[in-house]
Amino acid sequence: MKKAFDIPELEIIMDTVLDGFIIIDDMGVIQSFNQSAVKAFGYQAEEVIGKNVSMLMPEPYRVEHDQYLANYKDTGLKKIIGIGREIIAQRKDGSCYPMELAVNEMQLDGQRYFVGTIRDISERENLIKELKRSNEDLEQFAYVASHDLKSPLNGIKKLVSWIEKDHAENLPQEAIEHFGMIKNRADRMTKLLNDLLEYARVNTKLSDSETVDLHKLCHHTLSLVKNNDAFELSVPQAHINLSRTGLQIVMLNLISNVIKHHHQSHGIIEVDISPCTGGYNLSVTDDGPGIPEQYKDRIFEMFQTLKSRDQVEGSGMGLAMVKKVIAFYGGKVSLDITYTSGCRVQIFWPSKNNTFSMG
Amino acid sequence: MTTHANQVTLFVVEDDDVDYIAIQRSLQHLKIANPLVRATDGQEALEMLQSKSIQHPFIMLLDLQMPRMTGLELLSTIRNNSDFKDTIVFILTTSDDESDIVASYQHNVAGYFVKDEVDKEFFDVISLLDGYWQIVHLPGNSESNQ
């Protein structure tokens, strides 16, 4: 067998590398196999050198790999070269595990070789799986909890209304007032539970990106908010590429917050957007009372309100929901603390295809 | 043709006493005197069906979250049973979860009501059921209608 890389120094260096290192020729035949690869696969170098690299992967990757090589030779079409991806590897004992593979091409003495760098990512994959499961548990918990809490609450509301209906004339004024407060608290708790439920399952409602008419979406959203009559909304006539449902949820919460917390019964809301590297910068600005800087983080947490719920009814879930939706798409939301004539919320919203057209 | 609407039994499967009282109050308020029978969970409802203690024809008003046997479990049991599979079932539940709604209709329910959306005393649901059995032909009373 011809040894293409009979350079002892090179072999020593390659064996000290922590990543697995495999070099194949353009027929897929293994030329070199370092110590980390030995550890990763359980084969000694001499067991694999001279054999086809597809022995290191389970079906259907085996067949696909031969196909990739053939395709690449014929068409130059790169499925993996220079890109890297996650694949499944098979050890000598037959067990399989996820691994990250990066492949590069090199030329030596007019001969083409491929250099594969591999890294065992089973631990990372396990952690991701574990995290996913624990997130699902949490969502399930919030869902079940808010459902089961709703029933007794509805019962309380019914009983109070029956006492009022059946015995109103026998009740002292104070008792009627207190019953009114019980109902108000029960309604508030219903709202809290509904918002918690909505928060827990929002991810399941979020859609992929599509072309969205921002102007139309924002004005439609404003029309859904209570007491919107005296609020002026200015939005650029832009078509953008974002998740429609995600944008609707974010805008609904931001716009309704402006109206609910405004110190006047009228006001101005300005939405602005511009494309930037990797997505869009979006901002919503109002002429309301503003939010003091010290609360800039707390406002995005669950169940946080800056006023007593007896003054302004609210679950305190609105901005937490905004944050969760934007985090789902890998974006960022924050309060612009440099803006002092009201409140400005700024958002970076990633979009692979951040098209932007006016009109 | 006689419809015998006032002979249709309303079979309520509901674990919550307050909700059951709400149904009773709605019937009283709307002056509906049809027989009313209650089971407190799916298991009890199934046993009542099996012992044929429910007078036909009847309409079932079914809650979903219940102890021992849930509404969906009861539904799939009766839909797989040749004696009960023609039972007319309306769902009355606090759940507005899409998966519950889809699963219920897949088991051929005649309607799905969410408790939050209906009036505090279920007037809407009960008057709809009253209208329903006034004009609908039900299995089990077909002979008496001929």
Short mmCIF file of C-alpha atoms in Angstrom, two decimals:
data_model
loop_
_atom_site.label_atom_id
_atom_site.label_comp_id
_atom_site.label_asym_id
_atom_site.label_seq_id
_atom_site.Cartn_x
_atom_site.Cartn_y
_atom_site.Cartn_z
CA MET A 1 0.00 0.00 0.00
CA LYS A 2 1.24 3.42 -0.93
CA LYS A 3 1.72 5.71 2.01
CA ALA A 4 0.93 9.20 0.84
CA PHE A 5 1.88 10.99 4.04
CA ASP A 6 4.99 9.29 5.28
CA ILE A 7 6.29 12.28 7.19
CA PRO A 8 6.95 11.32 10.86
CA GLU A 9 6.84 14.92 12.15
CA LEU A 10 3.45 15.44 10.57
CA GLU A 11 2.16 12.25 12.12
CA ILE A 12 3.32 13.36 15.58
CA ILE A 13 1.64 16.73 15.20
CA MET A 14 -1.59 15.14 13.98
CA ASP A 15 -1.64 12.74 16.91
CA THR A 16 -1.50 15.61 19.40
CA VAL A 17 -4.55 17.28 17.89
CA LEU A 18 -7.63 16.75 20.04
CA ASP A 19 -9.99 16.53 17.08
CA GLY A 20 -10.12 13.39 15.01
CA PHE A 21 -8.30 13.75 11.71
CA ILE A 22 -8.98 11.56 8.70
CA ILE A 23 -7.51 12.02 5.22
CA ILE A 24 -9.02 10.23 2.25
CA ASP A 25 -8.25 10.27 -1.44
CA ASP A 26 -10.80 11.13 -4.08
CA MET A 27 -12.01 7.51 -4.20
CA GLY A 28 -12.85 7.65 -0.47
CA VAL A 29 -9.90 5.48 0.56
CA ILE A 30 -8.46 6.35 3.98
CA GLN A 31 -4.86 7.56 3.85
CA SER A 32 -4.32 8.80 7.37
CA PHE A 33 -6.08 8.31 10.72
CA ASN A 34 -4.78 10.10 13.84
CA GLN A 35 -4.84 9.07 17.51
CA SER A 36 -8.02 11.04 18.30
CA ALA A 37 -9.77 9.28 15.44
CA VAL A 38 -8.57 5.98 16.87
CA LYS A 39 -10.15 6.92 20.20
CA ALA A 40 -13.34 8.13 18.55
CA PHE A 41 -13.92 5.04 16.41
CA GLY A 42 -12.16 2.23 18.30
CA TYR A 43 -10.24 1.17 15.15
CA GLN A 44 -6.44 1.14 15.01
CA ALA A 45 -5.02 3.21 12.15
CA GLU A 46 -3.75 0.12 10.34
CA GLU A 47 -7.23 -1.42 10.44
CA VAL A 48 -8.74 1.40 8.41
CA ILE A 49 -5.95 2.83 6.21
CA GLY A 50 -6.48 1.60 2.68
CA LYS A 51 -10.17 0.96 3.24
CA ASN A 52 -13.15 3.03 2.19
CA VAL A 53 -14.16 5.72 4.67
CA SER A 54 -17.80 4.67 4.44
CA MET A 55 -16.95 1.87 6.93
CA LEU A 56 -17.01 4.59 9.62
CA MET A 57 -20.66 5.43 9.08
CA PRO A 58 -23.93 3.52 9.38
CA GLU A 59 -26.49 3.16 6.59
CA PRO A 60 -27.88 5.21 4.88
CA TYR A 61 -24.87 7.53 5.19
CA ARG A 62 -22.63 4.83 3.70
CA VAL A 63 -24.37 4.85 0.35
CA GLU A 64 -24.88 8.59 0.44
CA HIS A 65 -21.21 9.20 1.04
CA ASP A 66 -20.12 7.28 -2.06
CA GLN A 67 -22.76 9.22 -3.94
CA TYR A 68 -21.46 12.56 -2.61
CA LEU A 69 -17.93 11.77 -3.72
CA ALA A 70 -19.08 10.65 -7.15
CA ASN A 71 -21.27 13.74 -7.55
CA TYR A 72 -18.53 16.05 -6.48
CA LYS A 73 -16.10 14.55 -8.96
CA ASP A 74 -18.63 14.82 -11.79
CA THR A 75 -20.25 18.14 -11.03
CA GLY A 76 -18.13 19.95 -8.45
CA LEU A 77 -21.27 20.16 -6.32
CA LYS A 78 -20.26 20.60 -2.68
CA LYS A 79 -22.54 18.98 -0.14
CA ILE A 80 -20.18 19.22 2.79
CA ILE A 81 -16.77 20.45 1.65
CA GLY A 82 -15.85 23.70 3.34
CA ILE A 83 -19.18 23.77 5.13
CA GLY A 84 -19.20 21.18 7.89
CA ARG A 85 -22.24 19.43 9.28
CA GLU A 86 -23.51 17.01 11.85
CA ILE A 87 -23.56 13.37 10.88
CA ILE A 88 -23.84 9.98 12.55
CA ALA A 89 -20.65 7.97 12.96
CA GLN A 90 -20.30 4.26 13.68
CA ARG A 91 -17.67 2.82 16.01
CA LYS A 92 -15.90 -0.48 15.51
CA ASP A 93 -18.29 -2.11 18.02
CA GLY A 94 -21.24 -0.99 15.87
CA SER A 95 -22.50 1.74 18.23
CA CYS A 96 -23.42 5.06 16.65
CA TYR A 97 -23.03 8.61 17.90
CA PRO A 98 -23.53 12.13 16.57
CA MET A 99 -20.43 13.91 15.35
CA GLU A 100 -19.54 17.18 13.78
CA LEU A 101 -17.61 16.80 10.55
CA ALA A 102 -15.75 19.49 8.64
CA VAL A 103 -14.18 18.56 5.31
CA ASN A 104 -11.60 20.43 3.29
CA GLU A 105 -9.96 19.63 0.02
CA MET A 106 -6.22 19.62 -0.65
CA GLN A 107 -3.96 18.88 -3.60
CA LEU A 108 -0.67 17.02 -3.20
CA ASP A 109 1.50 15.97 -6.14
CA GLY A 110 -1.42 16.46 -8.51
CA GLN A 111 -3.57 14.12 -6.46
CA ARG A 112 -6.75 15.30 -4.74
CA TYR A 113 -7.36 14.53 -1.05
CA PHE A 114 -10.05 15.36 1.44
CA VAL A 115 -9.23 16.19 5.05
CA GLY A 116 -11.97 15.48 7.54
CA THR A 117 -11.91 16.93 11.04
CA ILE A 118 -14.31 15.21 13.42
CA ARG A 119 -15.55 15.98 16.89
CA ASP A 120 -17.74 13.79 19.09
CA ILE A 121 -20.78 15.90 20.00
CA SER A 122 -22.85 13.26 21.78
CA GLU A 123 -22.47 15.08 25.10
CA ARG A 124 -23.65 18.33 23.54
CA GLU A 125 -26.52 16.54 21.82
CA ASN A 126 -27.52 14.91 25.10
CA LEU A 127 -27.53 18.25 26.86
CA ILE A 128 -29.67 19.76 24.11
CA LYS A 129 -32.09 16.85 24.40
CA GLU A 130 -32.20 17.25 28.17
CA LEU A 131 -32.82 21.00 27.86
CA LYS A 132 -35.58 20.47 25.32
CA ARG A 133 -37.27 17.96 27.59
CA SER A 134 -37.07 20.25 30.59
CA ASN A 135 -38.50 23.13 28.54
CA GLU A 136 -41.35 20.91 27.41
CA ASP A 137 -42.00 19.91 31.02
CA LEU A 138 -42.20 23.56 32.01
CA GLU A 139 -44.61 24.40 29.21
CA GLN A 140 -46.74 21.40 30.10
CA PHE A 141 -46.71 22.44 33.75
CA ALA A 142 -47.82 25.99 33.01
CA TYR A 143 -50.51 24.66 30.71
CA VAL A 144 -51.92 22.14 33.17
CA ALA A 145 -51.63 24.52 36.12
CA SER A 146 -53.48 27.33 34.42
CA HIS A 147 -56.19 24.96 33.20
CA ASP A 148 -56.78 23.39 36.58
CA LEU A 149 -56.72 26.75 38.31
CA LYS A 150 -59.33 28.18 35.97
CA SER A 151 -62.14 25.81 36.97
CA PRO A 152 -62.37 26.71 40.68
CA LEU A 153 -62.01 30.35 39.73
CA ASN A 154 -64.97 30.10 37.39
CA GLY A 155 -66.85 28.44 40.22
CA ILE A 156 -66.14 31.38 42.55
CA LYS A 157 -67.35 33.84 39.92
CA LYS A 158 -70.58 31.92 39.43
CA LEU A 159 -71.31 31.57 43.15
CA VAL A 160 -70.78 35.28 43.75
CA SER A 161 -73.06 36.22 40.89
CA TRP A 162 -75.75 33.86 42.19
CA ILE A 163 -75.61 35.36 45.69
CA GLU A 164 -75.93 38.80 44.13
CA LYS A 165 -78.76 37.76 41.89
CA ASP A 166 -80.74 35.77 44.44
CA HIS A 167 -80.14 37.83 47.59
CA ALA A 168 -79.18 41.34 46.49
CA GLU A 169 -82.03 42.97 48.41
CA ASN A 170 -81.01 41.30 51.69
CA LEU A 171 -77.35 42.31 51.50
CA PRO A 172 -75.88 45.42 53.14
CA GLN A 173 -74.23 47.90 50.80
CA GLU A 174 -70.77 47.00 52.09
CA ALA A 175 -71.24 43.31 51.28
CA ILE A 176 -72.31 44.20 47.73
CA GLU A 177 -69.18 46.31 47.33
CA HIS A 178 -67.02 43.49 48.64
CA PHE A 179 -68.65 41.06 46.27
CA GLY A 180 -67.80 43.47 43.49
CA MET A 181 -64.17 43.36 44.59
CA ILE A 182 -64.20 39.56 44.71
CA LYS A 183 -65.46 39.49 41.13
CA ASN A 184 -62.84 41.99 40.05
CA ARG A 185 -60.07 39.89 41.65
CA ALA A 186 -61.43 36.73 40.08
CA ASP A 187 -61.49 38.40 36.66
CA ARG A 188 -57.94 39.58 37.20
CA MET A 189 -56.81 36.09 38.06
CA THR A 190 -58.53 34.73 34.95
CA LYS A 191 -56.57 37.25 32.91
CA LEU A 192 -53.32 36.26 34.64
CA LEU A 193 -53.98 32.61 33.97
CA ASN A 194 -54.96 33.22 30.37
CA ASP A 195 -51.80 35.23 29.79
CA LEU A 196 -49.69 32.60 31.52
CA LEU A 197 -51.24 29.94 29.34
CA GLU A 198 -50.68 32.05 26.25
CA TYR A 199 -47.06 32.61 27.32
CA ALA A 200 -46.49 28.91 27.90
CA ARG A 201 -47.69 27.88 24.48
CA VAL A 202 -46.75 30.86 22.32
CA ASN A 203 -43.87 29.01 20.64
CA THR A 204 -46.29 26.56 19.09
CA LYS A 205 -48.10 29.43 17.35
CA LEU A 206 -45.09 31.12 15.79
CA SER A 207 -44.83 30.91 12.02
CA ASP A 208 -41.93 31.08 9.58
CA SER A 209 -40.94 34.24 7.76
CA GLU A 210 -43.06 35.58 4.92
CA THR A 211 -43.57 38.92 3.21
CA VAL A 212 -45.50 41.18 5.54
CA ASP A 213 -47.05 44.59 4.92
CA LEU A 214 -45.90 46.29 8.13
CA HIS A 215 -48.17 49.32 7.74
CA LYS A 216 -51.25 47.20 7.31
CA LEU A 217 -50.34 44.80 10.11
CA CYS A 218 -49.71 47.58 12.64
CA HIS A 219 -52.91 49.47 11.80
CA HIS A 220 -54.92 46.29 12.00
CA THR A 221 -53.31 45.57 15.38
CA LEU A 222 -54.16 49.06 16.65
CA SER A 223 -57.79 48.50 15.68
CA LEU A 224 -57.89 45.47 18.02
CA VAL A 225 -56.78 47.47 21.07
CA LYS A 226 -59.32 49.02 23.45
CA ASN A 227 -59.54 52.85 23.69
CA ASN A 228 -57.53 53.31 20.50
CA ASP A 229 -59.59 56.22 19.07
CA ALA A 230 -57.35 59.11 20.13
CA PHE A 231 -54.06 57.41 19.31
CA GLU A 232 -52.20 58.26 16.17
CA LEU A 233 -50.03 55.53 14.66
CA SER A 234 -47.28 56.23 12.16
CA VAL A 235 -45.73 53.28 10.37
CA PRO A 236 -43.57 53.24 7.22
CA GLN A 237 -45.21 51.71 4.15
CA ALA A 238 -42.71 48.86 4.15
CA HIS A 239 -42.87 45.26 3.03
CA ILE A 240 -40.55 43.10 5.06
CA ASN A 241 -39.78 39.43 5.48
CA LEU A 242 -40.62 38.28 9.02
CA SER A 243 -42.89 35.90 10.90
CA ARG A 244 -46.40 37.30 10.61
CA THR A 245 -47.75 35.71 13.81
CA GLY A 246 -44.62 36.67 15.74
CA LEU A 247 -44.85 40.27 14.58
CA GLN A 248 -48.57 40.40 15.40
CA ILE A 249 -48.01 39.21 18.97
CA VAL A 250 -45.14 41.65 19.51
CA MET A 251 -47.00 44.63 18.03
CA LEU A 252 -50.23 43.85 19.87
CA ASN A 253 -48.44 43.81 23.21
CA LEU A 254 -46.35 46.92 22.53
CA ILE A 255 -49.22 49.00 21.14
CA SER A 256 -51.68 47.98 23.84
CA ASN A 257 -49.04 48.80 26.48
CA VAL A 258 -48.65 52.31 25.06
CA ILE A 259 -52.39 52.96 25.24
CA LYS A 260 -52.92 51.30 28.61
CA HIS A 261 -50.06 53.08 30.36
CA HIS A 262 -50.33 56.47 28.65
CA HIS A 263 -50.76 59.40 31.05
CA GLN A 264 -53.15 61.05 28.60
CA SER A 265 -56.16 59.73 26.76
CA HIS A 266 -54.50 60.55 23.43
CA GLY A 267 -51.01 60.02 22.09
CA ILE A 268 -48.69 59.22 19.23
CA ILE A 269 -47.11 55.86 18.44
CA GLU A 270 -44.26 55.65 15.95
CA VAL A 271 -43.09 52.40 14.45
CA ASP A 272 -39.84 52.45 12.55
CA ILE A 273 -37.93 49.73 10.74
CA SER A 274 -34.74 49.38 8.74
CA PRO A 275 -32.86 46.39 7.42
CA CYS A 276 -29.48 45.68 9.04
CA THR A 277 -26.90 42.90 8.89
CA GLY A 278 -28.72 39.63 9.49
CA GLY A 279 -32.18 41.08 9.99
CA TYR A 280 -34.07 44.23 10.90
CA ASN A 281 -33.90 46.98 13.48
CA LEU A 282 -37.41 47.72 14.62
CA SER A 283 -38.47 50.35 17.13
CA VAL A 284 -41.72 51.42 18.73
CA THR A 285 -41.72 54.91 20.23
CA ASP A 286 -44.46 56.68 22.16
CA ASP A 287 -45.06 60.03 23.87
CA GLY A 288 -46.24 58.47 27.10
CA PRO A 289 -44.79 58.81 30.60
CA GLY A 290 -41.70 56.71 29.77
CA ILE A 291 -40.08 54.04 31.90
CA PRO A 292 -37.35 54.92 34.42
CA GLU A 293 -33.97 53.44 33.58
CA GLN A 294 -33.75 51.32 36.72
CA TYR A 295 -36.66 49.20 35.49
CA LYS A 296 -35.21 48.53 32.03
CA ASP A 297 -34.63 44.81 32.74
CA ARG A 298 -37.42 44.10 35.17
CA ILE A 299 -40.16 45.14 32.73
CA PHE A 300 -39.30 42.17 30.49
CA GLU A 301 -39.80 39.64 33.29
CA MET A 302 -43.02 37.72 33.88
CA PHE A 303 -45.78 39.23 36.05
CA GLN A 304 -43.98 42.55 36.47
CA THR A 305 -46.00 45.75 36.59
CA LEU A 306 -44.86 49.22 37.59
CA LYS A 307 -48.23 50.26 38.95
CA SER A 308 -50.67 48.61 41.33
CA ARG A 309 -53.11 46.44 39.44
CA ASP A 310 -55.89 48.41 41.12
CA GLN A 311 -54.69 51.49 39.24
CA VAL A 312 -53.91 49.89 35.88
CA GLU A 313 -55.28 46.43 35.17
CA GLY A 314 -52.62 44.26 33.60
CA SER A 315 -51.12 40.84 34.01
CA GLY A 316 -47.55 42.04 33.63
CA MET A 317 -47.01 39.41 30.94
CA GLY A 318 -46.99 41.65 27.85
CA LEU A 319 -43.31 42.49 27.58
CA ALA A 320 -42.30 39.03 28.82
CA MET A 321 -44.27 37.68 25.88
CA VAL A 322 -42.56 40.11 23.50
CA LYS A 323 -39.18 39.00 24.82
CA LYS A 324 -40.06 35.32 24.50
CA VAL A 325 -41.25 35.69 20.90
CA ILE A 326 -38.16 37.62 19.86
CA ALA A 327 -35.86 35.21 21.68
CA PHE A 328 -37.53 32.39 19.74
CA TYR A 329 -36.21 33.94 16.52
CA GLY A 330 -32.80 34.63 18.11
CA GLY A 331 -33.33 38.39 18.35
CA LYS A 332 -32.99 41.01 21.06
CA VAL A 333 -35.36 43.51 22.63
CA SER A 334 -34.46 46.35 24.97
CA LEU A 335 -35.56 49.70 26.29
CA ASP A 336 -33.75 52.63 24.67
CA ILE A 337 -32.62 54.46 27.81
CA THR A 338 -31.28 57.40 25.82
CA TYR A 339 -34.80 58.29 24.71
CA THR A 340 -36.48 60.50 27.29
CA SER A 341 -39.56 62.06 25.63
CA GLY A 342 -41.56 58.91 26.14
CA CYS A 343 -40.71 55.27 25.78
CA ARG A 344 -38.81 53.60 22.97
CA VAL A 345 -38.53 49.85 22.67
CA GLN A 346 -35.90 48.70 20.22
CA ILE A 347 -35.77 45.29 18.66
CA PHE A 348 -33.24 43.42 16.57
CA TRP A 349 -35.19 40.79 14.67
CA PRO A 350 -33.09 38.30 12.69
CA SER A 351 -34.20 37.35 9.20
CA LYS A 352 -32.13 35.35 6.74
CA ASN A 353 -33.77 37.14 3.87
CA ASN A 354 -34.12 40.70 5.15
CA THR A 355 -35.81 42.17 2.09
CA PHE A 356 -37.17 45.68 2.42
CA SER A 357 -39.32 47.53 -0.05
CA MET A 358 -41.25 50.72 0.40
CA GLY A 359 -44.68 51.41 -0.97
CA MET B 1 -95.34 14.37 13.29
CA THR B 2 -94.63 14.59 16.99
CA THR B 3 -91.14 15.25 18.23
CA HIS B 4 -91.53 14.62 21.97
CA ALA B 5 -88.89 17.23 22.61
CA ASN B 6 -89.77 17.41 26.28
CA GLN B 7 -88.94 13.72 26.71
CA VAL B 8 -85.32 14.09 25.71
CA THR B 9 -83.09 13.45 28.70
CA LEU B 10 -80.11 15.72 29.30
CA PHE B 11 -77.30 13.51 30.55
CA VAL B 12 -74.66 15.72 32.16
CA VAL B 13 -71.20 14.30 32.83
CA GLU B 14 -69.56 16.91 35.02
CA ASP B 15 -67.34 16.64 38.10
CA ASP B 16 -67.73 20.24 39.26
CA ASP B 17 -70.77 20.83 41.50
CA VAL B 18 -70.89 24.55 40.73
CA ASP B 19 -71.00 23.91 37.01
CA TYR B 20 -73.73 21.34 37.52
CA ILE B 21 -75.77 23.81 39.60
CA ALA B 22 -75.21 26.34 36.81
CA ILE B 23 -76.77 23.91 34.35
CA GLN B 24 -79.73 23.31 36.71
CA ARG B 25 -80.21 27.05 37.14
CA SER B 26 -80.10 27.59 33.40
CA LEU B 27 -82.77 24.94 32.86
CA GLN B 28 -84.97 26.52 35.55
CA HIS B 29 -84.45 30.00 34.19
CA LEU B 30 -85.36 28.90 30.67
CA LYS B 31 -88.29 26.88 32.07
CA ILE B 32 -87.05 23.65 30.52
CA ALA B 33 -88.48 20.66 32.35
CA ASN B 34 -86.70 17.85 30.54
CA PRO B 35 -85.32 15.03 32.68
CA LEU B 36 -81.82 15.78 33.94
CA VAL B 37 -79.36 13.04 34.90
CA ARG B 38 -75.82 13.48 36.15
CA ALA B 39 -72.65 11.43 36.31
CA THR B 40 -69.65 12.91 38.09
CA ASP B 41 -66.98 11.41 35.84
CA GLY B 42 -66.47 9.31 32.72
CA GLN B 43 -66.35 6.05 34.63
CA GLU B 44 -69.70 6.64 36.33
CA ALA B 45 -71.21 7.76 33.01
CA LEU B 46 -70.02 4.57 31.32
CA GLU B 47 -71.48 2.44 34.10
CA MET B 48 -74.81 4.26 33.82
CA LEU B 49 -74.82 3.67 30.06
CA GLN B 50 -73.98 -0.01 30.50
CA SER B 51 -76.71 -0.53 33.10
CA LYS B 52 -79.15 1.20 30.70
CA SER B 53 -80.27 3.55 33.46
CA ILE B 54 -80.50 6.53 31.12
CA GLN B 55 -83.88 6.96 29.54
CA HIS B 56 -83.74 7.25 25.73
CA PRO B 57 -83.59 9.44 23.80
CA PHE B 58 -80.89 11.46 25.48
CA ILE B 59 -78.19 14.01 24.74
CA MET B 60 -74.89 13.94 26.59
CA LEU B 61 -73.26 17.15 27.80
CA LEU B 62 -69.70 16.11 28.55
CA ASP B 63 -66.87 17.78 30.47
CA LEU B 64 -63.30 16.88 29.46
CA GLN B 65 -61.11 17.13 32.55
CA MET B 66 -62.53 14.73 35.10
CA PRO B 67 -61.15 12.23 37.60
CA ARG B 68 -60.89 8.48 36.86
CA MET B 69 -62.03 8.63 33.22
CA THR B 70 -61.71 11.86 31.24
CA GLY B 71 -64.22 13.06 28.69
CA LEU B 72 -61.99 12.09 25.76
CA GLU B 73 -61.47 8.61 27.22
CA LEU B 74 -65.20 8.17 27.63
CA LEU B 75 -65.76 9.41 24.07
CA SER B 76 -63.36 6.95 22.52
CA THR B 77 -64.85 4.14 24.62
CA ILE B 78 -68.42 4.82 23.54
CA ARG B 79 -67.46 5.40 19.91
CA ASN B 80 -65.90 1.93 19.86
CA ASN B 81 -68.96 0.32 21.39
CA SER B 82 -71.74 -0.65 19.00
CA ASP B 83 -74.43 -0.05 21.69
CA PHE B 84 -73.40 3.51 22.44
CA LYS B 85 -71.63 4.78 19.36
CA ASP B 86 -74.65 6.73 18.10
CA THR B 87 -74.75 8.80 21.32
CA ILE B 88 -75.12 12.52 20.66
CA VAL B 89 -72.44 14.31 22.62
CA PHE B 90 -71.79 18.01 23.18
CA ILE B 91 -68.59 19.04 24.95
CA LEU B 92 -68.74 21.67 27.71
CA THR B 93 -65.25 22.34 29.07
CA THR B 94 -62.86 25.05 30.27
CA SER B 95 -60.27 23.90 27.72
CA ASP B 96 -59.98 25.96 24.57
CA ASP B 97 -56.89 24.02 23.54
CA GLU B 98 -56.82 23.28 19.83
CA SER B 99 -55.78 19.67 20.38
CA ASP B 100 -58.81 19.05 22.65
CA ILE B 101 -61.16 20.59 20.08
CA VAL B 102 -59.70 18.55 17.22
CA ALA B 103 -59.73 15.31 19.25
CA SER B 104 -63.36 15.88 20.25
CA TYR B 105 -64.58 16.41 16.70
CA GLN B 106 -62.58 13.41 15.55
CA HIS B 107 -64.79 11.47 17.93
CA ASN B 108 -67.84 12.95 16.21
CA VAL B 109 -69.13 15.33 18.83
CA ALA B 110 -72.10 17.46 17.79
CA GLY B 111 -70.63 20.64 19.26
CA TYR B 112 -67.90 22.03 21.48
CA PHE B 113 -68.54 24.78 24.04
CA VAL B 114 -65.86 26.54 26.08
CA LYS B 115 -67.07 27.48 29.57
CA ASP B 116 -65.28 30.84 29.55
CA GLU B 117 -66.99 31.88 26.37
CA VAL B 118 -70.49 31.06 27.48
CA ASP B 119 -72.71 32.98 29.84
CA LYS B 120 -72.05 32.46 33.54
CA GLU B 121 -75.11 30.26 33.78
CA PHE B 122 -74.80 28.46 30.44
CA PHE B 123 -78.03 30.05 29.15
CA ASP B 124 -76.63 30.00 25.61
CA VAL B 125 -75.69 26.33 25.74
CA ILE B 126 -78.91 25.19 27.32
CA SER B 127 -81.16 27.21 25.02
CA LEU B 128 -79.20 25.88 22.04
CA LEU B 129 -79.72 22.30 23.28
CA ASP B 130 -83.40 23.06 23.82
CA GLY B 131 -83.69 24.35 20.27
CA TYR B 132 -81.70 21.36 19.06
CA TRP B 133 -83.96 18.68 20.48
CA GLN B 134 -87.06 20.63 19.44
CA ILE B 135 -86.25 20.13 15.77
CA VAL B 136 -83.74 17.30 15.53
CA HIS B 137 -84.68 13.65 15.14
CA LEU B 138 -82.69 11.61 17.62
CA PRO B 139 -81.80 7.93 17.55
CA GLY B 140 -84.00 6.03 19.98
CA ASN B 141 -87.19 8.00 19.36
CA SER B 142 -87.52 7.28 15.67
CA GLU B 143 -90.33 4.74 16.20
CA SER B 144 -92.39 7.19 18.20
CA ASN B 145 -92.00 9.73 15.43
CA GLN B 146 -93.43 7.60 12.69
#
